[in-house]
XYZ file of C-alpha atoms in Angstrom:
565
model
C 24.633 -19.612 -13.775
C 25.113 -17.591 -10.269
C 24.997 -19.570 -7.642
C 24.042 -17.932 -4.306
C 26.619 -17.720 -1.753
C 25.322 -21.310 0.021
C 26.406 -23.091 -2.856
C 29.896 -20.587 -4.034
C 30.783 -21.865 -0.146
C 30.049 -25.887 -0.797
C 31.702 -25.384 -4.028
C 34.959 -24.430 -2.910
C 35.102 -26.486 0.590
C 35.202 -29.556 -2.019
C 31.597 -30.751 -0.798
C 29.401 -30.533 -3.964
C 30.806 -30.250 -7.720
C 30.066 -26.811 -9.649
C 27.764 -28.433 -12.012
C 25.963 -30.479 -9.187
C 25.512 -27.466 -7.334
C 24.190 -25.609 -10.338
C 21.399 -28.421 -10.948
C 20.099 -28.568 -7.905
C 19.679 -24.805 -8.030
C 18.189 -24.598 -10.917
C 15.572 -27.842 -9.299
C 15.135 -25.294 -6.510
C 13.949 -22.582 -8.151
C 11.839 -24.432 -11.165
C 10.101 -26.354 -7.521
C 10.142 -23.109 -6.222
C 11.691 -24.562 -2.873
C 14.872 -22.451 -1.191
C 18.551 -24.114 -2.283
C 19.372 -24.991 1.456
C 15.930 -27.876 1.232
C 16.411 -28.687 -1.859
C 20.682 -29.696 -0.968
C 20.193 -31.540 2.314
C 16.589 -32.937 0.843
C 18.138 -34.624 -1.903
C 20.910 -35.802 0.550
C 23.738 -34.116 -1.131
C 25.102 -32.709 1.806
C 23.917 -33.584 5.223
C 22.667 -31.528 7.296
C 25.444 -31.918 9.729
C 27.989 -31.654 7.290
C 26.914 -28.069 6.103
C 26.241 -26.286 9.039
C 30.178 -27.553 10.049
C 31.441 -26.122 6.333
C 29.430 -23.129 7.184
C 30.531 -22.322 10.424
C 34.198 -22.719 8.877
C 33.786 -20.542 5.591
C 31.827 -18.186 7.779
C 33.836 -17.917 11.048
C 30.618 -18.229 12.908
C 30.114 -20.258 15.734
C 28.221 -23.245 15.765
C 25.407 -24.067 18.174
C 23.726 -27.493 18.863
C 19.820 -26.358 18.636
C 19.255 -29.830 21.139
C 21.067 -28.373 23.613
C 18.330 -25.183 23.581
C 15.216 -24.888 25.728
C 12.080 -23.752 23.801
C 10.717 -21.637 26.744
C 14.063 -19.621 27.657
C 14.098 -18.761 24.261
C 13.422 -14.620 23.928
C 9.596 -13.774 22.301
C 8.449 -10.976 20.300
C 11.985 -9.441 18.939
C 11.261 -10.787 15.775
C 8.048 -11.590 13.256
C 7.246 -15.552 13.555
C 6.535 -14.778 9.967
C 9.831 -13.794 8.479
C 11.363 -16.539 11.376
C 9.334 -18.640 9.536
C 10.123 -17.778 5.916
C 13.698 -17.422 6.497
C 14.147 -20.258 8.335
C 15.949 -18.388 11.479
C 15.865 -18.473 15.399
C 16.673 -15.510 17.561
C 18.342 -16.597 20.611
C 19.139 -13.210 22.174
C 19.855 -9.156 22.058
C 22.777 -7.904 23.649
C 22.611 -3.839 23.008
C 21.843 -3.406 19.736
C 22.370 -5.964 18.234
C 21.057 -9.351 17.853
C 22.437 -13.110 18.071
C 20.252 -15.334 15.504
C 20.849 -18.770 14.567
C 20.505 -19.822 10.524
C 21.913 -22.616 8.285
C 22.465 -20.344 5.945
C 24.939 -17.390 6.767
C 25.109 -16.221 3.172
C 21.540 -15.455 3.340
C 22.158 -11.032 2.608
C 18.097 -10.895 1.894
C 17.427 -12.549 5.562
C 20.468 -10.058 7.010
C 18.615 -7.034 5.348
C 14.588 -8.423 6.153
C 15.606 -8.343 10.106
C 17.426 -4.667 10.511
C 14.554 -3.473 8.611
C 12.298 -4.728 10.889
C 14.181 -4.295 14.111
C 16.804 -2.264 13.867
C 19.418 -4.091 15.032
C 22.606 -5.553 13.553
C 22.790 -9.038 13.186
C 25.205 -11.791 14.536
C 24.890 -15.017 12.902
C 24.943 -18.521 14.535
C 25.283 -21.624 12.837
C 22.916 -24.135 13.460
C 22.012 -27.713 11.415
C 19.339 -27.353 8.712
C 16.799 -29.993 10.195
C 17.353 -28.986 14.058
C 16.508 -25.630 13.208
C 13.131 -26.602 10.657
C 11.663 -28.387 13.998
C 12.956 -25.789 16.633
C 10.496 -23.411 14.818
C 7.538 -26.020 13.967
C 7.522 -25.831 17.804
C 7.703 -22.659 18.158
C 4.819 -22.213 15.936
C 2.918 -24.716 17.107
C 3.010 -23.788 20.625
C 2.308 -20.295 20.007
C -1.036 -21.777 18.033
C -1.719 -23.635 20.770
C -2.093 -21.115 23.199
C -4.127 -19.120 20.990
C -6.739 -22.185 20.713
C -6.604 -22.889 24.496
C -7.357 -19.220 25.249
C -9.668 -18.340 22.029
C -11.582 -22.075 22.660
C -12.075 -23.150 19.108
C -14.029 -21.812 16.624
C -15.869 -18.202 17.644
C -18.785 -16.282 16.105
C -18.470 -12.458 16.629
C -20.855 -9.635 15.449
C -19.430 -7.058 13.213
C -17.289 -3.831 14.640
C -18.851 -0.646 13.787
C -16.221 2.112 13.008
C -17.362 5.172 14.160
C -16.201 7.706 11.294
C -16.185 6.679 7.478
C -13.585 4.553 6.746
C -10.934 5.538 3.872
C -9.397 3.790 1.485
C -6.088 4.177 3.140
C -7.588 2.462 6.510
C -9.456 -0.385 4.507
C -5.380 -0.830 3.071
C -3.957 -0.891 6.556
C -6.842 -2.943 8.113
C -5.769 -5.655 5.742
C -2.166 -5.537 6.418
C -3.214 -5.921 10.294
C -6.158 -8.817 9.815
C -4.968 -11.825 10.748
C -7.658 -14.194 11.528
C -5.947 -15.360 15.060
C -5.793 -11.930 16.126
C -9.123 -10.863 15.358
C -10.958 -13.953 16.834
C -8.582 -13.108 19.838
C -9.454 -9.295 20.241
C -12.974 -10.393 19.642
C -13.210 -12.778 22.614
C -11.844 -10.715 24.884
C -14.157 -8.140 24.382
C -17.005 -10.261 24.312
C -15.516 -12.092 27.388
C -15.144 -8.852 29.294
C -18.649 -7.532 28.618
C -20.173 -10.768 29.680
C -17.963 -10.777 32.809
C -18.930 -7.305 33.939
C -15.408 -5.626 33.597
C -14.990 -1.701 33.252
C -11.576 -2.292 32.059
C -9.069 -4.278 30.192
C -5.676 -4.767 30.219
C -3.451 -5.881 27.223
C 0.122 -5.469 28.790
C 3.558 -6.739 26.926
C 6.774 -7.408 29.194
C 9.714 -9.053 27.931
C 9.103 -12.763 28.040
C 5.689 -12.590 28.395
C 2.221 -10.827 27.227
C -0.970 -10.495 29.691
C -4.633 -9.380 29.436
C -6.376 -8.496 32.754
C -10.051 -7.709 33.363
C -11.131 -5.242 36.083
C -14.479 -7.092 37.291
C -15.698 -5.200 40.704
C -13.037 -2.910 40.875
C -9.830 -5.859 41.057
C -8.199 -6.895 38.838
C -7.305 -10.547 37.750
C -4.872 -12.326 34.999
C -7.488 -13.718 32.160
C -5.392 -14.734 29.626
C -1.537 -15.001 28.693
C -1.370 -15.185 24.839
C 2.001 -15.354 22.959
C 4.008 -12.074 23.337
C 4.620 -12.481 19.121
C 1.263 -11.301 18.940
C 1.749 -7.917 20.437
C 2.647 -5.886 17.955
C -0.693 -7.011 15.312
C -2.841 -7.170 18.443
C -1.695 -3.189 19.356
C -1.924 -2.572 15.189
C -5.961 -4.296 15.285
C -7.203 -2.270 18.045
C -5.628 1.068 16.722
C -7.389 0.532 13.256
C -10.232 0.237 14.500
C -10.084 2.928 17.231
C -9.113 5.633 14.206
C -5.821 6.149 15.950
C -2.634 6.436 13.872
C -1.185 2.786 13.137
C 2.182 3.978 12.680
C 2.799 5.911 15.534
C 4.135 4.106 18.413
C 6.022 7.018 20.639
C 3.687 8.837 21.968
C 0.180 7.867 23.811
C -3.389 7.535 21.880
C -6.666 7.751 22.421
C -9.492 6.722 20.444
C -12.983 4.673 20.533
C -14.598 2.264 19.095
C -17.795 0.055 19.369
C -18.868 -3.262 19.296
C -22.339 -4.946 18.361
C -23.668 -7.533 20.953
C -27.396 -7.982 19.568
C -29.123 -6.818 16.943
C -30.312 -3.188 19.189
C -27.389 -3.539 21.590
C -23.955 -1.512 20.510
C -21.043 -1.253 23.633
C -18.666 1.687 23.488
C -15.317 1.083 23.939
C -12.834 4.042 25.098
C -9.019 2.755 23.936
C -5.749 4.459 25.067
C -2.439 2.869 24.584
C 0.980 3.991 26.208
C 4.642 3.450 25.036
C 6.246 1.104 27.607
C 9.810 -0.785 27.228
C 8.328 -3.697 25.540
C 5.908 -2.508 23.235
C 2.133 -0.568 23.565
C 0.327 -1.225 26.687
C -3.213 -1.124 25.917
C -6.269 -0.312 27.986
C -9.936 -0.586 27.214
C -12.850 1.055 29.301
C -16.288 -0.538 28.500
C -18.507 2.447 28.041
C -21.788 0.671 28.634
C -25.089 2.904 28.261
C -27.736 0.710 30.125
C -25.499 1.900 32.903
C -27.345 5.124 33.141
C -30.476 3.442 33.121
C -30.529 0.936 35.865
C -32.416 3.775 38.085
C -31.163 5.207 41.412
C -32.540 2.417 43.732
C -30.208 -0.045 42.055
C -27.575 2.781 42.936
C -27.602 2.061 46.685
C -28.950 5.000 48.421
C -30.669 4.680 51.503
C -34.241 5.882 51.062
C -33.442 9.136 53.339
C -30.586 9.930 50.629
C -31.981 9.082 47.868
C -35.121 11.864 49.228
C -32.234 14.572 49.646
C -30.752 14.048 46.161
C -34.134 14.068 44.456
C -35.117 17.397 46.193
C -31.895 18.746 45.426
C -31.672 17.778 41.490
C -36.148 18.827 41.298
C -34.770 22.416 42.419
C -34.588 25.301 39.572
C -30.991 26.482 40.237
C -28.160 25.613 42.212
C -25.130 23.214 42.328
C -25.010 20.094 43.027
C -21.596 18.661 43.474
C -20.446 14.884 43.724
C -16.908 13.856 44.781
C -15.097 10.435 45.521
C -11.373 9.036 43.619
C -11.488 7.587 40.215
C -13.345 4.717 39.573
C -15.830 5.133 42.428
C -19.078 5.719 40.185
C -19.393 9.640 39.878
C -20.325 9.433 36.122
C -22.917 6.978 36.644
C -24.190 9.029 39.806
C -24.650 12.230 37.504
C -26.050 10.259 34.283
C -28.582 8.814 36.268
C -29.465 12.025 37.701
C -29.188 13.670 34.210
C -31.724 10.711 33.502
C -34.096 11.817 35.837
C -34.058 15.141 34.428
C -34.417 14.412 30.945
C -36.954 15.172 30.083
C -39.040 16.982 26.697
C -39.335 20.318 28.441
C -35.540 20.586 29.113
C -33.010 21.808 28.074
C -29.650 19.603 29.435
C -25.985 20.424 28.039
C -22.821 18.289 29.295
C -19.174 19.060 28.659
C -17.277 16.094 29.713
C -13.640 14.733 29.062
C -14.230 12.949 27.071
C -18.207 11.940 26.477
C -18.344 8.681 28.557
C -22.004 7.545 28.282
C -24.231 8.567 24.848
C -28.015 9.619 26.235
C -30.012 10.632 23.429
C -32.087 14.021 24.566
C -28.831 15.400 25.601
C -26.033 17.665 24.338
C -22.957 16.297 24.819
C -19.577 18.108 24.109
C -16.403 16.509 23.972
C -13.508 18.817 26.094
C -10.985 19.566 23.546
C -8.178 21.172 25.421
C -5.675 21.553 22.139
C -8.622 23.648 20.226
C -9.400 25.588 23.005
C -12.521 24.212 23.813
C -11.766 23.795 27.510
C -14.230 23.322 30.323
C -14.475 26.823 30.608
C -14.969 27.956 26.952
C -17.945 25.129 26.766
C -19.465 26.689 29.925
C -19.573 30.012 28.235
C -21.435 28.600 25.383
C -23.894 26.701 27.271
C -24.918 30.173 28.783
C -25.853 31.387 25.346
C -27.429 28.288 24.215
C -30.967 28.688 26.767
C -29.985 25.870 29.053
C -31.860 24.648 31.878
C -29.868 21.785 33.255
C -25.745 22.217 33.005
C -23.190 19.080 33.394
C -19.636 19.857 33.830
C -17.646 16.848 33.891
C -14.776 17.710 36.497
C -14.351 21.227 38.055
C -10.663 21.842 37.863
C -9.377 25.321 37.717
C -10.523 28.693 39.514
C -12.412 29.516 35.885
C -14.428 26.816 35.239
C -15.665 26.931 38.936
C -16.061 30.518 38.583
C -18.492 30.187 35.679
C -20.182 26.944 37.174
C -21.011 29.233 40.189
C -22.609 32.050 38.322
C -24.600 29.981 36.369
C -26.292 28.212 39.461
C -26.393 31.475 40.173
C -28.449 32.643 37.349
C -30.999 30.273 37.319
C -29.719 27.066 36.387
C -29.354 23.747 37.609
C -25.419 22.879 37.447
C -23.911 19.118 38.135
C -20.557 18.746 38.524
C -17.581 16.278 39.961
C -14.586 16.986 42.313
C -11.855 14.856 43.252
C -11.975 14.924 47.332
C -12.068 13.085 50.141
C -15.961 13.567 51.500
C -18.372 16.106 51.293
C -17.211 18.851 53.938
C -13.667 18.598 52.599
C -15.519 19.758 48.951
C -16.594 22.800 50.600
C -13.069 23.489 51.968
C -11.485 22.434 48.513
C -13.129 25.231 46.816
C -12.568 27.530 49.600
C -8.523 27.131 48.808
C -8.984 27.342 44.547
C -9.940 30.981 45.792
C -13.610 31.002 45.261
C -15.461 33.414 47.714
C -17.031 32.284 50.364
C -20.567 33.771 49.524
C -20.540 32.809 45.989
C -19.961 29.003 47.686
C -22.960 29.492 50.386
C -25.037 30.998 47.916
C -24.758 28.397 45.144
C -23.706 25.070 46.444
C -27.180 23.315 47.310
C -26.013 19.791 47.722
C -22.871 17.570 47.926
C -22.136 13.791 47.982
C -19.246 11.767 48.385
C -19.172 8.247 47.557
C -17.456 5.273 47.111
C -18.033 1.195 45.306
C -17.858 -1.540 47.533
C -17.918 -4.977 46.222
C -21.504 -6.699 47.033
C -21.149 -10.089 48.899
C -22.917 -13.145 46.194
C -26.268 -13.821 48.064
C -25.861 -17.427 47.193
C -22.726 -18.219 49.536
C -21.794 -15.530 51.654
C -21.851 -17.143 55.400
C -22.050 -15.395 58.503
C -18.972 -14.476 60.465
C -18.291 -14.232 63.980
C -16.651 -10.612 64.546
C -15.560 -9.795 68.434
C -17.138 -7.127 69.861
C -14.058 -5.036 69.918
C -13.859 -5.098 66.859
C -16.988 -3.989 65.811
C -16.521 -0.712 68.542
C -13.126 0.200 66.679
C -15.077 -0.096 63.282
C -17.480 2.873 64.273
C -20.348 0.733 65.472
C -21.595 2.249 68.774
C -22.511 0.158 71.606
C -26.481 -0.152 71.405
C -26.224 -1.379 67.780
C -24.598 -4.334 69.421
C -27.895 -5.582 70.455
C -27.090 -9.266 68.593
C -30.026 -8.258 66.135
C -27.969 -8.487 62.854
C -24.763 -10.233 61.915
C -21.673 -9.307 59.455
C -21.077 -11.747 56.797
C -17.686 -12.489 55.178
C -17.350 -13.891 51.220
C -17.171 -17.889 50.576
C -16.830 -17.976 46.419
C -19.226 -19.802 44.096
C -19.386 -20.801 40.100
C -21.327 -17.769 39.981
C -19.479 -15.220 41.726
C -15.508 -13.656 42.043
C -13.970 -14.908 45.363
C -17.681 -14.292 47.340
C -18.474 -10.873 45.814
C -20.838 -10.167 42.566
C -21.714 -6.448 41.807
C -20.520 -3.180 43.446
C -22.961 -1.218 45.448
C -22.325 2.645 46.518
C -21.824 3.953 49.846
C -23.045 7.313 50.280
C -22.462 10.873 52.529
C -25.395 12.899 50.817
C -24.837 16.521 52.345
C -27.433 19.169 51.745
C -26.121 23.071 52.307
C -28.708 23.728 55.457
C -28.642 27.283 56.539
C -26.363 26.949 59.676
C -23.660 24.875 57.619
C -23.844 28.173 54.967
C -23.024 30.368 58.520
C -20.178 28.250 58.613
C -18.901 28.552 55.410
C -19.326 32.266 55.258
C -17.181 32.258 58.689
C -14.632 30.866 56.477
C -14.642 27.601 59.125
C -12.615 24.593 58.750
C -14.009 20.948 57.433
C -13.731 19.313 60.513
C -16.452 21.957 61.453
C -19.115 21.805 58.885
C -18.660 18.059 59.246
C -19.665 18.384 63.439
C -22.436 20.300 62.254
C -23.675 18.243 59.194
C -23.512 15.131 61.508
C -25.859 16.861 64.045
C -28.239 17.377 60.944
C -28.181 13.332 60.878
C -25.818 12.911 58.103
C -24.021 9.792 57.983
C -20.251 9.700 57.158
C -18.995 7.552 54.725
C -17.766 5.152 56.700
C -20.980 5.019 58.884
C -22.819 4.282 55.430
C -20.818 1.336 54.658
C -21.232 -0.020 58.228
C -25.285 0.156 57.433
C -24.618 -1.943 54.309
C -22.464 -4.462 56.575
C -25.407 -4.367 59.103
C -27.884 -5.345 56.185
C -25.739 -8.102 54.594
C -24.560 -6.127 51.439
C -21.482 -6.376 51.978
C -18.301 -7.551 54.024
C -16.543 -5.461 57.114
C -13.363 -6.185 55.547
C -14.468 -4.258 51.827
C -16.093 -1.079 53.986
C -13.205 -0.783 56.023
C -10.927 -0.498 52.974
C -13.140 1.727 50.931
C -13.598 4.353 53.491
C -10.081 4.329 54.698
C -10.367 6.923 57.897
């Protein structure tokens, strides 16, 4: 019989007789146990004993596994499953190569398993049999751990719902990818996040360690630090389910998916993931639909503003135009306006970047910029397709602003979304992508600028003593000081995140009046139409947030950051 070359070594160091060595082989595989448990199990050779005639027939150094701390030990270079089956312990990776300890240097199968999965040579330590078996019962068990701790025990989730059919090909992967640990995880923190109020989440690998963050009212905070072994299966989860390609990791992806919360109640999910030095960084916009029904009151907009918009959007043509950075609520602005519109009698077309929000009554195209359907090519076809009310999700280029323009125009109502600063600055902003001057006076109806601030928790913000001074610098003027109102700052509660709960808008709603289209025709700067639109009693953006300080909505501190000046 062959013996592997474990026992050829034993044999010919003089610690185990060729027919011992052959029987307990043979005891190995008929128990279908591996040769190295079955020889220091039966106490033919000690485990010290072998890992010293090892390191000697080997020329491999020998490491005492006591001597190692479990936490300084690297994560996520190798499976915990082939760790597991093979018995092995990576203790570092110098290049391209890496340093693992084993009992059992003759092991070619265990050589082959880890450059196949890593791609990386391997230099083998010698460590004793027994050290190593517990070394990696802790390392399992404190990687279970955390998952309990973080997951909390046993978790009932409702079903995902792909969006397109599902293959035989993806039902093959899926498998290969669900592991039950994973799944309950990925299922929490969705659930987790959607209960919380997030927009976003964050699953982000680094070397030694693996982190998921929520965005809940615009910050973001550390909820969870699972094992960074879970990585790669959590990455390969989410991208089966999002219908993005499992076995590309080089490039970025983006896909969707959705999740049941009720038996009526389905959350979208937007998923992108990004190559970074330690594996796919993963982030996760909740898409949530009741969004665009909560009604512009909830929205913020002071009852003057809110009268402007409304006129505005009621009109049969024109454009209406609303502006503010990322994440400050545009999309929400324009679906509840779109809301407000929708109704039997019209006909409403949106081409966004992608589709964001799904409101039935509505066509909805998805930009595709690879097939050519750009902003502008969708534009075109909305013309032919007997629109009344026209949603372009960002204007970007001189074309698609071009188009936008002669449609409002032409008898349509157009909505649209710029990326600038406040509302005169819009005006100024189209000016420089070349668009003439008329076309912008004679089109343009309305713009407004806007930002979130984070709404103080009703139940313990406390007032705060602000110095006069203080206030004047803010922007308050000096007969608003009349000790009528006071600021209030944020305290924290069970119920809230660090004294805030909720985002509320601040608004600059801007209507085109005649003597502000004079302007614009003059070709005049921003700093001008802004003199004049504040003489026509609009507010500024950072005289809106000061109104929402002077009615307790929120803190000095959050309007003064949001509307930076």
């Amino acid at each position: 019989m062959a013996l592997p070359g474990l026992g050829r070594a034993l044999v010919s160091a003089g610690k185990l007789g060729q027919k011992a060595a052959e029987d307990l082989y043979k005891k190995a595989q008929s128990g279908r146990t591996s040769f190295i448990a079955e020889l220091t199990g039966s106490g033919a050779v000690s485990a010290s004993d072998l890992a010293h005639t090892m390191s000697t027939a080997f020329a491999a150094p020998l490491l005492d596994l006591d001597a190692i701390d479990l936490q300084r030990l690297p994560k996520g270079l190798l499976d915990p499953k082939i760790c597991s089956d093979y018995r092995i312990v990576v203790l570092s990776k110098r290049n391209n190569r890496l340093m693992v300890a084993t009992a059992d240097p003759a092991d070619q199968q265990a050589a082959e398993k880890i450059k196949f999965a890593t791609q990386l040579g391997v230099d083998w330590v010698i460590a004793e049999y027994d050290k190593l078996s517990k070394l990696i019962e802790a390392q399992s068990t404190t990687a279970n751990e955390a998952m309990d701790q973080i997951v909390g025990g046993e978790f009932e989730f409702d079903e995902f719902a792909a969006e397109a059919v599902t293959t035989e090909a993806d039902k093959t992967t899926s498998s290969e990818v669900d592991d039950a640990p994973v799944v309950k995880f990925l299922h929490k923190m969705l659930l987790d996040a959607f209960n919380m109020r997030a927009s976003d989440l964050h699953f982000e690998p680094y070397e030694h360690n693996y982190r998921v963050r929520f965005r809940i009212d615009g910050e973001l905070r550390e909820i969870a630090s699972p094992p960074v072994a879970i990585k790669d299966k959590l990455a390969s989860r989410i991208k089966v389910i999002s219908r993005m390609d499992i076995s590309e990791k080089r490039v970025p992806q983006d896909g969707r998916m959705k999740l049941k919360v009720g038996p009526e109640r389905v959350i979208d999910f937007r998923v992108s993931t990004l190559p970074t030095l330690f594996g796919e960084k993963i982030v996760i916009r909740i898409l949530d639909p009741s969004s665009a029904k909560v009604g512009i009151d909830a929205l913020g907009y002071e009852p003057e503003e809110k009268e402007r918009l409304l006129s505005a959007i009621s009109r049969p043509y024109g454009m209406v135009l609303v502006t503010g950075p990322t994440g400050s609520g545009k999309t929400v602005s324009l679906y509840t306006c779109l809301n407000l519109l929708n109704k039997p009698g019209i006909n409403i077309s949106t081409a966004e970047d992608p589709s964001e929000i799904n409101l039935p009554g509505v066509n909805q195209v998805n930009v595709n910029e690879k097939a050519g359907l750009t902003f502008a090519a969708a534009l075109k076809a909305f013309l032919r397709q007997d629109p009344d009310v026209i949603m372009v999700g960002e204007i970007r280029d001189l074309e698609t602003a071009d188009i936008s323009i002669k449609a409002a125009q032409t008898g349509h109502m157009v909505l649209s979304t710029l990326h600038t600063n406040d509302a005169p600055t819009t005006l100024t902003r189209m000016m420089n992508m070349g668009i003439p001057t008329f076309n912008i006076a004679s089109s343009v109806i309305l713009i407004t600028a806007q930002r979130l601030a984070r709404r103080l928790c009703p139940n313990c913000k406390a007032p705060l003593d602000v110095p006069r001074k203080a206030l004047l610098d803010a922007g308050y003027k000096a007969e608003e000081l009349d000790g009528s109102w006071t600021p209030y700052k944020p305290v924290g509660c069970s119920s809230c995140n660090n004294g805030y709960k909720g985002r509320v808008g601040i608004y600059q709603v801007m209507p085109i009046s005649e003597e502000i289209q004079r302007i614009i025709l003059k070709g005049g700067s921003a700093l001008d139409i802004a003199q004049q639109a504040s003489r026509e009693g609009v507010r500024t953006l950072r005289e809106s947030g000061l109104l929402k300080v002077k009615q307790g909505v929120t803190s000095l501190d959050e309007v003064l950051s949001v509307t930076n000046e």
